[in-house]
mmCIF file of C-alpha atoms in Angstrom:
data_model
loop_
_atom_site.group_PDB
_atom_site.id
_atom_site.type_symbol
_atom_site.label_atom_id
_atom_site.label_comp_id
_atom_site.label_asym_id
_atom_site.label_seq_id
_atom_site.Cartn_x
_atom_site.Cartn_y
_atom_site.Cartn_z
ATOM 1 C CA MET A 1 315.603 121.433 184.454
ATOM 2 C CA ALA A 2 312.847 119.108 185.656
ATOM 3 C CA HIS A 3 310.918 119.422 182.388
ATOM 4 C CA LYS A 4 314.014 118.216 180.493
ATOM 5 C CA LEU A 5 314.042 115.080 182.632
ATOM 6 C CA PHE A 6 310.319 114.482 182.093
ATOM 7 C CA ILE A 7 310.790 114.717 178.326
ATOM 8 C CA PHE A 8 313.923 112.577 178.489
ATOM 9 C CA PHE A 9 312.390 109.710 180.463
ATOM 10 C CA GLY A 10 308.776 110.033 179.311
ATOM 11 C CA CYS A 11 309.396 110.584 175.613
ATOM 12 C CA LEU A 12 312.960 110.175 174.400
ATOM 13 C CA ILE A 13 313.834 106.899 176.125
ATOM 14 C CA PRO A 14 310.587 105.259 174.898
ATOM 15 C CA ALA A 15 311.253 106.719 171.428
ATOM 16 C CA LEU A 16 314.724 105.166 171.505
ATOM 17 C CA ILE A 17 313.218 101.789 172.421
ATOM 18 C CA CYS A 18 310.756 102.182 169.530
ATOM 19 C CA ALA A 19 313.631 103.080 167.199
ATOM 20 C CA VAL A 20 315.628 99.975 168.076
ATOM 21 C CA THR A 21 312.565 97.733 167.904
ATOM 22 C CA ASP A 22 311.489 99.183 164.552
ATOM 23 C CA PHE A 23 315.019 98.832 163.177
ATOM 24 C CA LYS A 24 315.236 95.174 164.207
ATOM 25 C CA THR A 25 311.673 93.973 163.544
ATOM 26 C CA HIS A 26 309.873 96.674 161.505
ATOM 27 C CA LEU A 27 307.277 96.776 164.284
ATOM 28 C CA ILE A 28 306.615 99.349 166.998
ATOM 29 C CA PRO A 29 304.792 97.933 170.024
ATOM 30 C CA ASN A 30 301.629 99.571 171.362
ATOM 31 C CA LYS A 31 302.814 98.841 174.901
ATOM 32 C CA ILE A 32 305.421 101.582 174.355
ATOM 33 C CA THR A 33 303.621 104.109 172.144
ATOM 34 C CA LEU A 34 300.268 104.266 173.934
ATOM 35 C CA PRO A 35 301.696 104.971 177.429
ATOM 36 C CA MET A 36 304.090 107.424 175.788
ATOM 37 C CA LEU A 37 301.113 109.207 174.214
ATOM 38 C CA ALA A 38 299.199 109.311 177.509
ATOM 39 C CA ALA A 39 302.279 110.598 179.345
ATOM 40 C CA GLY A 40 302.644 113.318 176.708
ATOM 41 C CA PHE A 41 299.173 114.610 177.469
ATOM 42 C CA VAL A 42 299.772 114.415 181.227
ATOM 43 C CA TYR A 43 302.980 116.402 180.735
ATOM 44 C CA ALA A 44 301.131 118.943 178.563
ATOM 45 C CA VAL A 45 298.455 119.456 181.231
ATOM 46 C CA ALA A 46 301.122 119.900 183.927
ATOM 47 C CA ALA A 47 303.053 122.330 181.711
ATOM 48 C CA LYS A 48 299.826 124.206 180.849
ATOM 49 C CA ASN A 49 300.452 123.465 177.191
ATOM 50 C CA LEU A 50 297.525 121.195 176.305
ATOM 51 C CA PRO A 51 296.259 123.113 173.218
ATOM 52 C CA ASP A 52 299.688 122.917 171.560
ATOM 53 C CA ALA A 53 299.996 119.238 172.508
ATOM 54 C CA LEU A 54 296.599 118.497 170.969
ATOM 55 C CA LEU A 55 297.553 120.377 167.814
ATOM 56 C CA GLY A 56 300.893 118.550 167.590
ATOM 57 C CA PHE A 57 299.139 115.224 168.170
ATOM 58 C CA ALA A 58 296.521 115.946 165.489
ATOM 59 C CA PHE A 59 299.046 117.259 162.974
ATOM 60 C CA ALA A 60 301.681 114.534 163.307
ATOM 61 C CA GLY A 61 299.077 111.802 163.658
ATOM 62 C CA GLY A 62 297.122 113.179 160.697
ATOM 63 C CA VAL A 63 300.132 113.295 158.398
ATOM 64 C CA LEU A 64 301.084 109.722 159.282
ATOM 65 C CA LEU A 65 297.459 108.598 158.993
ATOM 66 C CA VAL A 66 297.451 109.747 155.363
ATOM 67 C CA CYS A 67 300.742 107.911 154.790
ATOM 68 C CA ALA A 68 299.377 104.770 156.456
ATOM 69 C CA LEU A 69 296.185 104.860 154.389
ATOM 70 C CA MET A 70 298.330 105.089 151.248
ATOM 71 C CA GLY A 71 300.306 102.047 152.388
ATOM 72 C CA GLY A 72 303.564 103.884 153.048
ATOM 73 C CA ALA A 73 303.638 103.729 156.846
ATOM 74 C CA GLY A 74 302.532 101.345 159.531
ATOM 75 C CA GLY A 75 300.276 101.851 162.510
ATOM 76 C CA GLY A 76 303.233 101.966 164.880
ATOM 77 C CA ASP A 77 304.751 104.843 162.918
ATOM 78 C CA LEU A 78 301.431 106.668 163.160
ATOM 79 C CA LYS A 79 301.144 106.194 166.930
ATOM 80 C CA LEU A 80 304.779 107.144 167.517
ATOM 81 C CA ALA A 81 304.391 110.327 165.451
ATOM 82 C CA ALA A 82 301.193 111.233 167.304
ATOM 83 C CA ALA A 83 302.901 110.674 170.663
ATOM 84 C CA LEU A 84 305.871 112.807 169.626
ATOM 85 C CA GLY A 85 303.428 115.504 168.513
ATOM 86 C CA ALA A 86 301.761 115.420 171.936
ATOM 87 C CA TRP A 87 305.107 115.775 173.689
ATOM 88 C CA PHE A 88 306.669 118.393 171.414
ATOM 89 C CA GLY A 89 303.676 120.441 170.213
ATOM 90 C CA PHE A 90 302.809 121.580 166.716
ATOM 91 C CA ARG A 91 305.880 123.573 165.657
ATOM 92 C CA ASN A 92 308.377 121.009 166.872
ATOM 93 C CA ALA A 93 306.268 118.126 165.511
ATOM 94 C CA LEU A 94 306.589 119.789 162.118
ATOM 95 C CA TRP A 95 310.373 119.803 162.503
ATOM 96 C CA ILE A 96 310.373 116.176 163.652
ATOM 97 C CA LEU A 97 308.375 115.128 160.587
ATOM 98 C CA LEU A 98 310.592 117.136 158.223
ATOM 99 C CA ILE A 99 313.871 115.895 159.689
ATOM 100 C CA GLY A 100 312.564 112.331 160.023
ATOM 101 C CA SER A 101 311.371 112.369 156.406
ATOM 102 C CA PHE A 102 314.745 113.663 155.229
ATOM 103 C CA ILE A 103 316.498 110.870 157.122
ATOM 104 C CA GLY A 104 314.043 108.372 155.619
ATOM 105 C CA VAL A 105 314.589 109.616 152.054
ATOM 106 C CA VAL A 106 318.372 109.432 152.405
ATOM 107 C CA TRP A 107 318.158 105.975 154.004
ATOM 108 C CA GLY A 108 315.717 104.681 151.369
ATOM 109 C CA SER A 109 317.813 106.082 148.526
ATOM 110 C CA TRP A 110 320.881 104.424 150.009
ATOM 111 C CA ASN A 111 319.022 101.087 150.231
ATOM 112 C CA LEU A 112 317.900 101.343 146.601
ATOM 113 C CA ALA A 113 321.382 102.367 145.449
ATOM 114 C CA LYS A 114 322.924 99.355 147.234
ATOM 115 C CA GLN A 115 320.432 97.123 145.407
ATOM 116 C CA GLY A 116 321.161 98.806 142.060
ATOM 117 C CA ARG A 117 317.521 99.944 141.797
ATOM 118 C CA LEU A 118 317.734 103.679 142.521
ATOM 119 C CA LYS A 119 317.909 104.884 138.903
ATOM 120 C CA ALA A 120 314.982 102.719 137.783
ATOM 121 C CA ARG A 121 312.857 103.802 140.767
ATOM 122 C CA MET A 122 313.643 107.487 140.181
ATOM 123 C CA LEU A 123 312.769 107.218 136.471
ATOM 124 C CA LEU A 124 309.487 105.512 137.303
ATOM 125 C CA PHE A 125 308.670 108.115 139.965
ATOM 126 C CA PHE A 126 309.457 111.186 137.845
ATOM 127 C CA ARG A 127 307.784 109.736 134.744
ATOM 128 C CA GLY A 128 304.620 109.176 136.766
ATOM 129 C CA LEU A 129 304.871 112.626 138.342
ATOM 130 C CA PHE A 130 305.193 114.190 134.873
ATOM 131 C CA LEU A 131 302.226 112.248 133.476
ATOM 132 C CA GLU A 132 300.039 113.243 136.411
ATOM 133 C CA ALA A 133 301.126 116.894 136.431
ATOM 134 C CA VAL A 134 301.084 117.563 132.681
ATOM 135 C CA TYR A 135 298.403 115.220 131.384
ATOM 136 C CA GLY A 136 296.354 114.703 134.534
ATOM 137 C CA MET A 137 296.704 110.923 134.335
ATOM 138 C CA LYS A 138 295.527 109.600 137.683
ATOM 139 C CA GLY A 139 297.431 106.625 139.028
ATOM 140 C CA ALA A 140 300.462 107.211 136.805
ATOM 141 C CA MET A 141 302.712 107.644 139.823
ATOM 142 C CA ILE A 142 303.330 104.177 141.207
ATOM 143 C CA LEU A 143 304.466 104.194 144.817
ATOM 144 C CA PRO A 144 305.534 101.016 146.604
ATOM 145 C CA LYS A 145 303.412 99.947 149.554
ATOM 146 C CA LEU A 146 304.058 98.009 152.712
ATOM 147 C CA PRO A 147 302.395 94.590 152.902
ATOM 148 C CA GLU A 148 299.014 94.646 154.640
ATOM 149 C CA ASP A 149 299.663 91.340 156.392
ATOM 150 C CA PRO A 150 301.922 91.931 159.427
ATOM 151 C CA GLU A 151 303.337 88.424 158.987
ATOM 152 C CA ALA A 152 304.389 89.076 155.371
ATOM 153 C CA PRO A 153 308.071 89.777 154.744
ATOM 154 C CA VAL A 154 309.039 93.440 154.653
ATOM 155 C CA PRO A 155 310.369 94.649 151.278
ATOM 156 C CA PRO A 156 314.178 94.995 151.308
ATOM 157 C CA GLU A 157 314.005 98.698 150.441
ATOM 158 C CA ALA A 158 311.607 99.501 153.315
ATOM 159 C CA VAL A 159 312.894 102.030 155.824
ATOM 160 C CA PRO A 160 311.940 101.704 159.509
ATOM 161 C CA PHE A 161 310.385 105.166 159.699
ATOM 162 C CA GLY A 162 309.906 104.997 163.454
ATOM 163 C CA THR A 163 313.691 104.937 163.740
ATOM 164 C CA CYS A 164 313.864 108.081 161.599
ATOM 165 C CA LEU A 165 311.212 109.813 163.712
ATOM 166 C CA ALA A 166 312.991 108.924 166.946
ATOM 167 C CA ALA A 167 316.319 110.234 165.613
ATOM 168 C CA ALA A 168 314.582 113.449 164.570
ATOM 169 C CA ALA A 169 312.968 113.801 168.012
ATOM 170 C CA TRP A 170 316.363 113.483 169.673
ATOM 171 C CA ALA A 171 317.781 116.105 167.271
ATOM 172 C CA VAL A 172 314.927 118.538 167.947
ATOM 173 C CA TRP A 173 315.216 117.992 171.706
ATOM 174 C CA GLY A 174 318.953 118.658 171.497
ATOM 175 C CA ALA A 175 318.363 121.841 169.500
ATOM 176 C CA LEU A 176 315.767 123.042 172.011
ATOM 177 C CA PHE A 177 317.679 122.414 175.211
ATOM 178 C CA PHE A 178 321.387 122.500 174.414
#
């Protein structure tokens, strides 16, 4: 029972704060994610689960690092994913990323559909995918990127992925303990 409370207060409440902040501002503050990450490792040491926490941290952080380097995720998303990986371990971090990505795809598709841009974006995506797969044309798949300047306006179709990750973490926690 005590470990549920540690996860609840040390991970899920901070993740909820990150979700709300990301939803409202498209930013996730380091003052939440970095202590959350440190607390995840402290919890892992106390639970004698440090190797799994390190693997979850490396996996989730690594996946989001690739996304961030491609311009599809921000640094806050990366740090939140890494912290969730430290708290939940490798297997559950995989589930968090899968569920969070599914939520993000549905949310992004909904945003594009509301703007009347879903069909055009899908045609562009699949045309590029076809050209790369069949003809080996590099760079044929054009993916939108987040602005590099944190002060620049966020594109209207952008999805606050930290919110998706936090929702997925709550779902995984619920599946594990209830």
